[in-house]
Amino acid sequence: YPTVSDSDVLLKSILETGYSAALRPQEIRHLKIEDIDFAGRKLFIERSKGVKDRIVPIGDTALRWIKTYITEVRPTYTCDSSERTVYLAIKAKQRFRHRGIAEFVRFRLKKHGYPTVSLHQLRASAATHMVESGMDISYVQRILGHTALRTTQTYVQIDQVALKAKLASVHPRSQFETRRHKQ
C-alpha cells in the first residue's frame, strides 16, 4: 500500500471537514479541538461571519479523518501544547495564516494532479448536494449560518432538469395527474 504523507492526511481532513459541514475557510481555520463533539457528530462554530455562533452536524467520514489527523499527525507539528486550533501549518508548526489553508489546499491538489477547488466552492457544492438530496433549503440556510434565505439561494446551483423532475415528483397536481392516469 502506498504511504500517506502527513500533508495528505491534513489535506483530506480539511476537505472532508469543509465539505461535510459546509464550512467557510475561516471556520475551518479557527476550529478548536474542544469544538468537536465526536459522540454527538457535530461542530460548534464560534464567532463566525456576523459574529454568530452555531452548531452544525458533521459526517462520520469527516470525523474519522479529523481523529486520524489529531491523533497521528498533529502531535508531531505542535510546538505549543496550549494551542487548541485543530489545523496547524506543517512547516510553520503553528495555526495557519489568514489565507494559509486555501493556499495549502490549492498546492496539495495541484501536486497530486487534481483540479484546484476552493473551499468556498466546496461549501457551495455541499449546499447544492444537500438540496438536491431533498433537504429543505431552510435547513441548509441554518447549516451555512445565513441570516437571509436569498444568500443561501445564491450558493445553491440546482440543475434545471433535476429541478423539473423533482417538482413533477412532489407537486400535488402532478401526483393527482399520475393517480388519475392509473385509473
Short mmCIF file of N, CA and C in Angstrom, two decimals:
data_model
loop_
_atom_site.label_atom_id
_atom_site.label_comp_id
_atom_site.label_asym_id
_atom_site.label_seq_id
_atom_site.Cartn_x
_atom_site.Cartn_y
_atom_site.Cartn_z
N TYR A 1 0.84 -1.19 0.00
CA TYR A 1 0.00 0.00 0.00
C TYR A 1 0.88 1.25 0.00
N PRO A 2 0.47 2.26 -0.75
CA PRO A 2 1.27 3.49 -0.73
C PRO A 2 1.11 4.19 0.62
N THR A 3 2.18 4.82 1.04
CA THR A 3 2.10 5.54 2.31
C THR A 3 1.44 6.89 2.07
N VAL A 4 0.72 7.31 3.07
CA VAL A 4 0.05 8.60 3.02
C VAL A 4 0.86 9.56 3.85
N SER A 5 1.24 10.68 3.24
CA SER A 5 2.06 11.65 3.96
C SER A 5 1.21 12.42 4.96
N ASP A 6 1.90 13.04 5.91
CA ASP A 6 1.21 13.88 6.89
C ASP A 6 0.42 14.98 6.19
N SER A 7 1.01 15.55 5.14
CA SER A 7 0.33 16.61 4.39
C SER A 7 -0.95 16.10 3.73
N ASP A 8 -0.93 14.85 3.28
CA ASP A 8 -2.12 14.29 2.65
C ASP A 8 -3.22 14.01 3.67
N VAL A 9 -2.84 13.58 4.86
CA VAL A 9 -3.83 13.38 5.92
C VAL A 9 -4.44 14.72 6.30
N LEU A 10 -3.61 15.75 6.42
CA LEU A 10 -4.10 17.09 6.72
C LEU A 10 -5.04 17.57 5.61
N LEU A 11 -4.64 17.40 4.36
CA LEU A 11 -5.48 17.81 3.23
C LEU A 11 -6.83 17.10 3.26
N LYS A 12 -6.80 15.79 3.40
CA LYS A 12 -8.04 15.01 3.40
C LYS A 12 -8.94 15.42 4.55
N SER A 13 -8.36 15.67 5.71
CA SER A 13 -9.14 16.08 6.87
C SER A 13 -9.80 17.44 6.64
N ILE A 14 -9.05 18.37 6.08
CA ILE A 14 -9.60 19.71 5.79
C ILE A 14 -10.73 19.61 4.76
N LEU A 15 -10.50 18.88 3.68
CA LEU A 15 -11.52 18.76 2.63
C LEU A 15 -12.78 18.06 3.14
N GLU A 16 -12.61 16.98 3.86
CA GLU A 16 -13.77 16.25 4.40
C GLU A 16 -14.55 17.11 5.40
N THR A 17 -13.83 17.82 6.25
CA THR A 17 -14.48 18.68 7.24
C THR A 17 -15.23 19.82 6.56
N GLY A 18 -14.56 20.47 5.62
CA GLY A 18 -15.19 21.59 4.91
C GLY A 18 -16.42 21.19 4.14
N TYR A 19 -16.35 20.05 3.45
CA TYR A 19 -17.49 19.59 2.66
C TYR A 19 -18.61 19.06 3.56
N SER A 20 -18.26 18.23 4.52
CA SER A 20 -19.27 17.59 5.35
C SER A 20 -20.11 18.60 6.12
N ALA A 21 -19.48 19.63 6.66
CA ALA A 21 -20.19 20.61 7.47
C ALA A 21 -20.45 21.92 6.72
N ALA A 22 -20.06 21.97 5.44
CA ALA A 22 -20.26 23.16 4.60
C ALA A 22 -19.69 24.41 5.27
N LEU A 23 -18.42 24.32 5.67
CA LEU A 23 -17.81 25.41 6.42
C LEU A 23 -17.12 26.43 5.53
N ARG A 24 -17.05 27.65 6.03
CA ARG A 24 -16.25 28.71 5.41
C ARG A 24 -14.78 28.40 5.71
N PRO A 25 -13.88 28.86 4.84
CA PRO A 25 -12.45 28.63 5.10
C PRO A 25 -12.01 29.13 6.49
N GLN A 26 -12.50 30.26 6.89
CA GLN A 26 -12.10 30.81 8.19
C GLN A 26 -12.67 29.99 9.35
N GLU A 27 -13.80 29.34 9.13
CA GLU A 27 -14.36 28.47 10.17
C GLU A 27 -13.50 27.23 10.34
N ILE A 28 -12.97 26.73 9.25
CA ILE A 28 -12.04 25.59 9.33
C ILE A 28 -10.77 26.04 10.05
N ARG A 29 -10.28 27.18 9.67
CA ARG A 29 -9.04 27.72 10.24
C ARG A 29 -9.14 27.94 11.75
N HIS A 30 -10.29 28.39 12.23
CA HIS A 30 -10.46 28.72 13.65
C HIS A 30 -11.02 27.57 14.50
N LEU A 31 -11.33 26.45 13.87
CA LEU A 31 -11.90 25.32 14.60
C LEU A 31 -10.93 24.85 15.69
N LYS A 32 -11.47 24.68 16.90
CA LYS A 32 -10.65 24.22 18.02
C LYS A 32 -11.04 22.78 18.37
N ILE A 33 -10.11 22.09 18.99
CA ILE A 33 -10.33 20.69 19.34
C ILE A 33 -11.58 20.53 20.20
N GLU A 34 -11.78 21.42 21.16
CA GLU A 34 -12.95 21.32 22.04
C GLU A 34 -14.26 21.67 21.33
N ASP A 35 -14.20 22.18 20.11
CA ASP A 35 -15.41 22.49 19.33
C ASP A 35 -15.97 21.25 18.64
N ILE A 36 -15.26 20.15 18.71
CA ILE A 36 -15.67 18.93 18.02
C ILE A 36 -16.33 17.98 19.02
N ASP A 37 -17.58 17.63 18.75
CA ASP A 37 -18.30 16.66 19.56
C ASP A 37 -18.36 15.37 18.75
N PHE A 38 -17.38 14.48 18.99
CA PHE A 38 -17.30 13.24 18.23
C PHE A 38 -18.52 12.35 18.47
N ALA A 39 -18.95 12.24 19.72
CA ALA A 39 -20.09 11.39 20.04
C ALA A 39 -21.39 11.95 19.45
N GLY A 40 -21.57 13.25 19.53
CA GLY A 40 -22.79 13.88 19.02
C GLY A 40 -22.75 14.18 17.54
N ARG A 41 -21.57 13.98 16.91
CA ARG A 41 -21.39 14.21 15.48
C ARG A 41 -21.78 15.63 15.08
N LYS A 42 -21.17 16.59 15.81
CA LYS A 42 -21.45 18.00 15.49
C LYS A 42 -20.25 18.87 15.85
N LEU A 43 -20.24 20.06 15.25
CA LEU A 43 -19.19 21.04 15.48
C LEU A 43 -19.81 22.31 16.04
N PHE A 44 -19.11 22.94 16.96
CA PHE A 44 -19.50 24.26 17.45
C PHE A 44 -18.68 25.27 16.67
N ILE A 45 -19.34 26.13 15.94
CA ILE A 45 -18.67 27.16 15.16
C ILE A 45 -18.82 28.46 15.93
N GLU A 46 -17.70 28.93 16.45
CA GLU A 46 -17.70 30.10 17.32
C GLU A 46 -17.40 31.38 16.55
N ARG A 47 -18.21 32.37 16.80
CA ARG A 47 -17.99 33.73 16.26
C ARG A 47 -17.66 33.72 14.77
N SER A 48 -18.56 33.15 14.02
CA SER A 48 -18.37 33.12 12.58
C SER A 48 -18.75 34.46 11.97
N LYS A 49 -19.00 34.46 10.68
CA LYS A 49 -19.37 35.70 9.99
C LYS A 49 -20.58 36.32 10.68
N GLY A 50 -20.53 37.61 10.90
CA GLY A 50 -21.60 38.28 11.62
C GLY A 50 -21.51 38.07 13.11
N VAL A 51 -20.38 37.57 13.58
CA VAL A 51 -20.10 37.29 14.99
C VAL A 51 -21.22 36.44 15.60
N LYS A 52 -21.62 35.39 14.85
CA LYS A 52 -22.66 34.48 15.31
C LYS A 52 -22.07 33.10 15.57
N ASP A 53 -22.55 32.46 16.61
CA ASP A 53 -22.19 31.08 16.89
C ASP A 53 -23.26 30.17 16.30
N ARG A 54 -22.87 28.95 15.95
CA ARG A 54 -23.85 27.97 15.52
C ARG A 54 -23.28 26.56 15.72
N ILE A 55 -24.17 25.60 15.71
CA ILE A 55 -23.78 24.20 15.81
C ILE A 55 -24.21 23.53 14.52
N VAL A 56 -23.27 22.78 13.90
CA VAL A 56 -23.57 22.12 12.63
C VAL A 56 -23.26 20.63 12.73
N PRO A 57 -24.06 19.82 12.04
CA PRO A 57 -23.76 18.38 12.02
C PRO A 57 -22.55 18.11 11.13
N ILE A 58 -21.88 17.00 11.41
CA ILE A 58 -20.73 16.58 10.60
C ILE A 58 -20.79 15.07 10.45
N GLY A 59 -20.38 14.60 9.30
CA GLY A 59 -20.47 13.18 8.98
C GLY A 59 -19.36 12.33 9.58
N ASP A 60 -19.60 11.04 9.58
CA ASP A 60 -18.66 10.08 10.15
C ASP A 60 -17.32 10.04 9.42
N THR A 61 -17.35 10.14 8.10
CA THR A 61 -16.10 10.11 7.34
C THR A 61 -15.21 11.28 7.73
N ALA A 62 -15.80 12.46 7.80
CA ALA A 62 -15.02 13.64 8.22
C ALA A 62 -14.49 13.47 9.63
N LEU A 63 -15.31 12.95 10.52
CA LEU A 63 -14.85 12.75 11.90
C LEU A 63 -13.69 11.76 11.98
N ARG A 64 -13.73 10.71 11.15
CA ARG A 64 -12.63 9.75 11.14
C ARG A 64 -11.33 10.43 10.68
N TRP A 65 -11.42 11.27 9.64
CA TRP A 65 -10.22 11.97 9.16
C TRP A 65 -9.72 12.99 10.18
N ILE A 66 -10.63 13.66 10.86
CA ILE A 66 -10.21 14.61 11.90
C ILE A 66 -9.48 13.86 13.01
N LYS A 67 -10.06 12.75 13.43
CA LYS A 67 -9.45 11.96 14.51
C LYS A 67 -8.08 11.44 14.10
N THR A 68 -7.97 10.95 12.87
CA THR A 68 -6.68 10.48 12.37
C THR A 68 -5.66 11.61 12.39
N TYR A 69 -6.06 12.76 11.90
CA TYR A 69 -5.15 13.91 11.88
C TYR A 69 -4.76 14.31 13.30
N ILE A 70 -5.72 14.43 14.20
CA ILE A 70 -5.44 14.88 15.57
C ILE A 70 -4.55 13.89 16.32
N THR A 71 -4.76 12.60 16.11
CA THR A 71 -4.01 11.61 16.88
C THR A 71 -2.67 11.23 16.25
N GLU A 72 -2.61 11.20 14.91
CA GLU A 72 -1.41 10.69 14.26
C GLU A 72 -0.49 11.76 13.67
N VAL A 73 -1.04 12.90 13.28
CA VAL A 73 -0.23 13.90 12.58
C VAL A 73 0.01 15.14 13.44
N ARG A 74 -1.05 15.70 13.97
CA ARG A 74 -0.96 16.97 14.69
C ARG A 74 0.08 16.99 15.81
N PRO A 75 0.21 15.92 16.62
CA PRO A 75 1.19 15.97 17.72
C PRO A 75 2.63 16.22 17.25
N THR A 76 2.96 15.77 16.05
CA THR A 76 4.30 15.97 15.51
C THR A 76 4.58 17.43 15.19
N TYR A 77 3.52 18.19 14.92
CA TYR A 77 3.69 19.57 14.46
C TYR A 77 3.19 20.60 15.46
N THR A 78 3.07 20.21 16.70
CA THR A 78 2.62 21.14 17.73
C THR A 78 3.82 21.58 18.56
N CYS A 79 4.15 22.86 18.45
CA CYS A 79 5.24 23.42 19.26
C CYS A 79 4.73 23.89 20.62
N ASP A 80 3.51 24.41 20.61
CA ASP A 80 2.91 24.98 21.81
C ASP A 80 1.79 24.06 22.29
N SER A 81 1.98 23.43 23.43
CA SER A 81 0.99 22.47 23.93
C SER A 81 -0.34 23.13 24.28
N SER A 82 -0.36 24.45 24.43
CA SER A 82 -1.61 25.13 24.75
C SER A 82 -2.39 25.51 23.48
N GLU A 83 -1.82 25.29 22.32
CA GLU A 83 -2.50 25.61 21.06
C GLU A 83 -3.66 24.64 20.86
N ARG A 84 -4.89 25.16 20.76
CA ARG A 84 -6.09 24.33 20.66
C ARG A 84 -6.68 24.30 19.25
N THR A 85 -6.13 25.11 18.33
CA THR A 85 -6.62 25.10 16.96
C THR A 85 -6.36 23.72 16.36
N VAL A 86 -7.35 23.18 15.69
CA VAL A 86 -7.22 21.84 15.14
C VAL A 86 -6.14 21.78 14.07
N TYR A 87 -6.26 22.63 13.05
CA TYR A 87 -5.38 22.52 11.89
C TYR A 87 -4.18 23.45 12.01
N LEU A 88 -3.00 22.85 11.90
CA LEU A 88 -1.74 23.59 12.01
C LEU A 88 -0.96 23.47 10.71
N ALA A 89 -0.30 24.55 10.34
CA ALA A 89 0.57 24.53 9.17
C ALA A 89 1.76 23.65 9.48
N ILE A 90 2.01 22.68 8.63
CA ILE A 90 3.05 21.69 8.88
C ILE A 90 4.44 22.32 8.96
N LYS A 91 4.78 23.18 8.02
CA LYS A 91 6.11 23.79 8.04
C LYS A 91 6.29 24.77 9.19
N ALA A 92 5.29 25.59 9.43
CA ALA A 92 5.40 26.62 10.47
C ALA A 92 5.15 26.07 11.87
N LYS A 93 4.49 24.92 11.95
CA LYS A 93 4.15 24.29 13.23
C LYS A 93 3.32 25.22 14.12
N GLN A 94 2.42 25.94 13.51
CA GLN A 94 1.51 26.83 14.24
C GLN A 94 0.23 26.97 13.41
N ARG A 95 -0.75 27.70 13.94
CA ARG A 95 -2.01 27.84 13.21
C ARG A 95 -1.76 28.50 11.86
N PHE A 96 -2.61 28.17 10.91
CA PHE A 96 -2.49 28.72 9.57
C PHE A 96 -2.70 30.24 9.58
N ARG A 97 -1.99 30.91 8.69
CA ARG A 97 -2.21 32.34 8.49
C ARG A 97 -3.57 32.53 7.81
N HIS A 98 -3.94 33.79 7.59
CA HIS A 98 -5.26 34.14 7.07
C HIS A 98 -5.65 33.31 5.84
N ARG A 99 -4.86 33.29 4.81
CA ARG A 99 -5.18 32.55 3.59
C ARG A 99 -4.39 31.24 3.48
N GLY A 100 -3.76 30.85 4.57
CA GLY A 100 -2.88 29.69 4.55
C GLY A 100 -3.55 28.38 4.21
N ILE A 101 -4.74 28.15 4.73
CA ILE A 101 -5.43 26.88 4.44
C ILE A 101 -5.77 26.80 2.96
N ALA A 102 -6.27 27.90 2.40
CA ALA A 102 -6.62 27.91 0.97
C ALA A 102 -5.38 27.66 0.11
N GLU A 103 -4.27 28.28 0.45
CA GLU A 103 -3.03 28.09 -0.29
C GLU A 103 -2.54 26.64 -0.18
N PHE A 104 -2.62 26.09 1.03
CA PHE A 104 -2.21 24.71 1.27
C PHE A 104 -3.04 23.75 0.42
N VAL A 105 -4.37 23.91 0.45
CA VAL A 105 -5.27 23.03 -0.31
C VAL A 105 -4.97 23.14 -1.80
N ARG A 106 -4.84 24.35 -2.31
CA ARG A 106 -4.55 24.55 -3.74
C ARG A 106 -3.23 23.87 -4.13
N PHE A 107 -2.19 24.06 -3.31
CA PHE A 107 -0.88 23.48 -3.60
C PHE A 107 -0.93 21.95 -3.60
N ARG A 108 -1.55 21.36 -2.59
CA ARG A 108 -1.58 19.89 -2.49
C ARG A 108 -2.41 19.26 -3.60
N LEU A 109 -3.54 19.87 -3.94
CA LEU A 109 -4.35 19.33 -5.02
C LEU A 109 -3.59 19.39 -6.34
N LYS A 110 -2.93 20.51 -6.59
CA LYS A 110 -2.15 20.67 -7.81
C LYS A 110 -1.01 19.66 -7.85
N LYS A 111 -0.36 19.44 -6.72
CA LYS A 111 0.75 18.49 -6.63
C LYS A 111 0.31 17.08 -7.03
N HIS A 112 -0.92 16.73 -6.68
CA HIS A 112 -1.43 15.40 -6.99
C HIS A 112 -2.14 15.34 -8.34
N GLY A 113 -2.15 16.46 -9.06
CA GLY A 113 -2.75 16.47 -10.39
C GLY A 113 -4.26 16.63 -10.41
N TYR A 114 -4.84 17.01 -9.30
CA TYR A 114 -6.28 17.25 -9.26
C TYR A 114 -6.59 18.69 -9.63
N PRO A 115 -7.77 18.92 -10.16
CA PRO A 115 -8.15 20.32 -10.41
C PRO A 115 -8.27 21.05 -9.07
N THR A 116 -7.84 22.28 -9.06
CA THR A 116 -7.93 23.02 -7.81
C THR A 116 -9.37 23.44 -7.58
N VAL A 117 -9.76 23.31 -6.36
CA VAL A 117 -11.10 23.70 -5.94
C VAL A 117 -10.92 24.54 -4.68
N SER A 118 -11.66 25.63 -4.61
CA SER A 118 -11.55 26.47 -3.42
C SER A 118 -12.46 25.91 -2.33
N LEU A 119 -12.17 26.25 -1.11
CA LEU A 119 -13.00 25.80 -0.01
C LEU A 119 -14.40 26.42 -0.09
N HIS A 120 -14.50 27.61 -0.69
CA HIS A 120 -15.83 28.20 -0.90
C HIS A 120 -16.62 27.40 -1.93
N GLN A 121 -15.94 26.90 -2.97
CA GLN A 121 -16.62 26.05 -3.96
C GLN A 121 -17.10 24.75 -3.30
N LEU A 122 -16.29 24.22 -2.42
CA LEU A 122 -16.66 23.01 -1.69
C LEU A 122 -17.91 23.26 -0.84
N ARG A 123 -17.95 24.41 -0.19
CA ARG A 123 -19.10 24.81 0.64
C ARG A 123 -20.36 24.92 -0.23
N ALA A 124 -20.24 25.57 -1.38
CA ALA A 124 -21.38 25.73 -2.28
C ALA A 124 -21.83 24.37 -2.82
N SER A 125 -20.88 23.50 -3.14
CA SER A 125 -21.22 22.16 -3.62
C SER A 125 -21.96 21.38 -2.54
N ALA A 126 -21.50 21.48 -1.31
CA ALA A 126 -22.17 20.78 -0.21
C ALA A 126 -23.61 21.26 -0.09
N ALA A 127 -23.81 22.58 -0.15
CA ALA A 127 -25.16 23.14 -0.04
C ALA A 127 -26.04 22.64 -1.18
N THR A 128 -25.51 22.67 -2.39
CA THR A 128 -26.26 22.20 -3.56
C THR A 128 -26.62 20.73 -3.42
N HIS A 129 -25.66 19.91 -3.01
CA HIS A 129 -25.91 18.48 -2.87
C HIS A 129 -26.93 18.19 -1.78
N MET A 130 -26.93 18.98 -0.71
CA MET A 130 -27.94 18.80 0.34
C MET A 130 -29.34 19.05 -0.22
N VAL A 131 -29.50 20.14 -0.95
CA VAL A 131 -30.81 20.47 -1.52
C VAL A 131 -31.21 19.42 -2.55
N GLU A 132 -30.28 19.02 -3.41
CA GLU A 132 -30.58 18.00 -4.43
C GLU A 132 -30.98 16.67 -3.80
N SER A 133 -30.47 16.40 -2.60
CA SER A 133 -30.80 15.15 -1.91
C SER A 133 -32.11 15.24 -1.13
N GLY A 134 -32.74 16.41 -1.18
CA GLY A 134 -34.06 16.54 -0.56
C GLY A 134 -34.11 17.36 0.72
N MET A 135 -32.99 17.92 1.16
CA MET A 135 -33.02 18.72 2.37
C MET A 135 -33.71 20.06 2.10
N ASP A 136 -34.57 20.45 2.99
CA ASP A 136 -35.25 21.74 2.88
C ASP A 136 -34.21 22.86 2.91
N ILE A 137 -34.38 23.84 2.04
CA ILE A 137 -33.39 24.92 1.93
C ILE A 137 -33.28 25.74 3.22
N SER A 138 -34.34 25.76 4.03
CA SER A 138 -34.25 26.49 5.30
C SER A 138 -33.28 25.79 6.27
N TYR A 139 -33.18 24.47 6.18
CA TYR A 139 -32.20 23.75 6.99
C TYR A 139 -30.79 24.04 6.50
N VAL A 140 -30.64 24.06 5.17
CA VAL A 140 -29.34 24.38 4.58
C VAL A 140 -28.93 25.78 5.01
N GLN A 141 -29.88 26.69 5.02
CA GLN A 141 -29.62 28.07 5.47
C GLN A 141 -29.05 28.08 6.88
N ARG A 142 -29.62 27.29 7.77
CA ARG A 142 -29.13 27.23 9.16
C ARG A 142 -27.74 26.62 9.23
N ILE A 143 -27.50 25.58 8.46
CA ILE A 143 -26.18 24.94 8.45
C ILE A 143 -25.12 25.92 7.96
N LEU A 144 -25.44 26.67 6.91
CA LEU A 144 -24.48 27.62 6.36
C LEU A 144 -24.31 28.86 7.24
N GLY A 145 -25.25 29.09 8.13
CA GLY A 145 -25.15 30.25 9.01
C GLY A 145 -25.60 31.54 8.34
N HIS A 146 -26.50 31.43 7.37
CA HIS A 146 -27.00 32.61 6.68
C HIS A 146 -28.22 33.18 7.40
N THR A 147 -28.29 34.49 7.45
CA THR A 147 -29.46 35.16 8.01
C THR A 147 -30.58 35.20 7.00
N ALA A 148 -30.23 35.51 5.74
CA ALA A 148 -31.23 35.65 4.68
C ALA A 148 -31.26 34.43 3.78
N LEU A 149 -32.45 33.97 3.46
CA LEU A 149 -32.61 32.84 2.55
C LEU A 149 -32.06 33.17 1.17
N ARG A 150 -32.14 34.41 0.77
CA ARG A 150 -31.62 34.85 -0.53
C ARG A 150 -30.13 34.52 -0.66
N THR A 151 -29.38 34.70 0.42
CA THR A 151 -27.95 34.38 0.41
C THR A 151 -27.73 32.90 0.16
N THR A 152 -28.52 32.07 0.82
CA THR A 152 -28.41 30.62 0.64
C THR A 152 -28.73 30.24 -0.80
N GLN A 153 -29.73 30.88 -1.37
CA GLN A 153 -30.13 30.56 -2.74
C GLN A 153 -29.00 30.85 -3.74
N THR A 154 -28.16 31.83 -3.45
CA THR A 154 -27.04 32.11 -4.36
C THR A 154 -25.99 31.01 -4.30
N TYR A 155 -25.92 30.30 -3.19
CA TYR A 155 -24.95 29.19 -3.05
C TYR A 155 -25.42 27.95 -3.79
N VAL A 156 -26.71 27.75 -3.82
CA VAL A 156 -27.27 26.51 -4.34
C VAL A 156 -27.51 26.64 -5.84
N GLN A 157 -26.83 25.80 -6.61
CA GLN A 157 -26.97 25.79 -8.06
C GLN A 157 -27.64 24.49 -8.47
N ILE A 158 -28.94 24.55 -8.64
CA ILE A 158 -29.70 23.36 -8.98
C ILE A 158 -29.84 23.26 -10.50
N ASP A 159 -29.54 22.10 -11.03
CA ASP A 159 -29.71 21.81 -12.45
C ASP A 159 -31.20 21.91 -12.78
N GLN A 160 -31.55 22.65 -13.84
CA GLN A 160 -32.95 22.87 -14.20
C GLN A 160 -33.69 21.58 -14.55
N VAL A 161 -33.02 20.63 -15.17
CA VAL A 161 -33.66 19.35 -15.49
C VAL A 161 -34.00 18.60 -14.20
N ALA A 162 -33.05 18.59 -13.27
CA ALA A 162 -33.29 17.92 -11.98
C ALA A 162 -34.41 18.62 -11.22
N LEU A 163 -34.43 19.94 -11.29
CA LEU A 163 -35.46 20.72 -10.60
C LEU A 163 -36.84 20.38 -11.16
N LYS A 164 -36.98 20.30 -12.49
CA LYS A 164 -38.26 19.97 -13.10
C LYS A 164 -38.71 18.56 -12.71
N ALA A 165 -37.77 17.62 -12.70
CA ALA A 165 -38.10 16.24 -12.33
C ALA A 165 -38.56 16.16 -10.88
N LYS A 166 -37.87 16.88 -10.01
CA LYS A 166 -38.24 16.88 -8.59
C LYS A 166 -39.62 17.51 -8.41
N LEU A 167 -39.85 18.63 -9.07
CA LEU A 167 -41.14 19.29 -8.98
C LEU A 167 -42.25 18.36 -9.46
N ALA A 168 -42.01 17.67 -10.55
CA ALA A 168 -43.02 16.75 -11.08
C ALA A 168 -43.31 15.61 -10.11
N SER A 169 -42.28 15.19 -9.37
CA SER A 169 -42.48 14.06 -8.45
C SER A 169 -43.15 14.45 -7.14
N VAL A 170 -43.09 15.72 -6.75
CA VAL A 170 -43.63 16.10 -5.44
C VAL A 170 -44.80 17.08 -5.51
N HIS A 171 -45.02 17.71 -6.64
CA HIS A 171 -46.09 18.70 -6.73
C HIS A 171 -47.45 17.99 -6.62
N PRO A 172 -48.35 18.50 -5.81
CA PRO A 172 -49.66 17.84 -5.63
C PRO A 172 -50.42 17.63 -6.95
N ARG A 173 -50.35 18.60 -7.85
CA ARG A 173 -51.06 18.47 -9.12
C ARG A 173 -50.48 17.30 -9.93
N SER A 174 -49.16 17.16 -9.94
CA SER A 174 -48.52 16.07 -10.67
C SER A 174 -48.92 14.72 -10.09
N GLN A 175 -48.97 14.64 -8.78
CA GLN A 175 -49.36 13.38 -8.12
C GLN A 175 -50.81 13.04 -8.44
N PHE A 176 -51.68 14.05 -8.47
CA PHE A 176 -53.09 13.84 -8.81
C PHE A 176 -53.21 13.33 -10.24
N GLU A 177 -52.46 13.97 -11.16
CA GLU A 177 -52.50 13.57 -12.57
C GLU A 177 -52.01 12.13 -12.74
N THR A 178 -50.96 11.76 -12.02
CA THR A 178 -50.42 10.40 -12.11
C THR A 178 -51.44 9.37 -11.64
N ARG A 179 -52.11 9.67 -10.51
CA ARG A 179 -53.13 8.75 -9.98
C ARG A 179 -54.31 8.64 -10.95
N ARG A 180 -54.70 9.77 -11.56
CA ARG A 180 -55.83 9.78 -12.48
C ARG A 180 -55.54 8.92 -13.72
N HIS A 181 -54.30 8.98 -14.21
CA HIS A 181 -53.94 8.22 -15.40
C HIS A 181 -53.86 6.71 -15.11
N LYS A 182 -53.62 6.35 -13.86
CA LYS A 182 -53.51 4.93 -13.50
C LYS A 182 -54.90 4.28 -13.40
N GLN A 183 -55.93 5.11 -13.21
CA GLN A 183 -57.28 4.55 -13.03
C GLN A 183 -57.91 4.11 -14.32
#
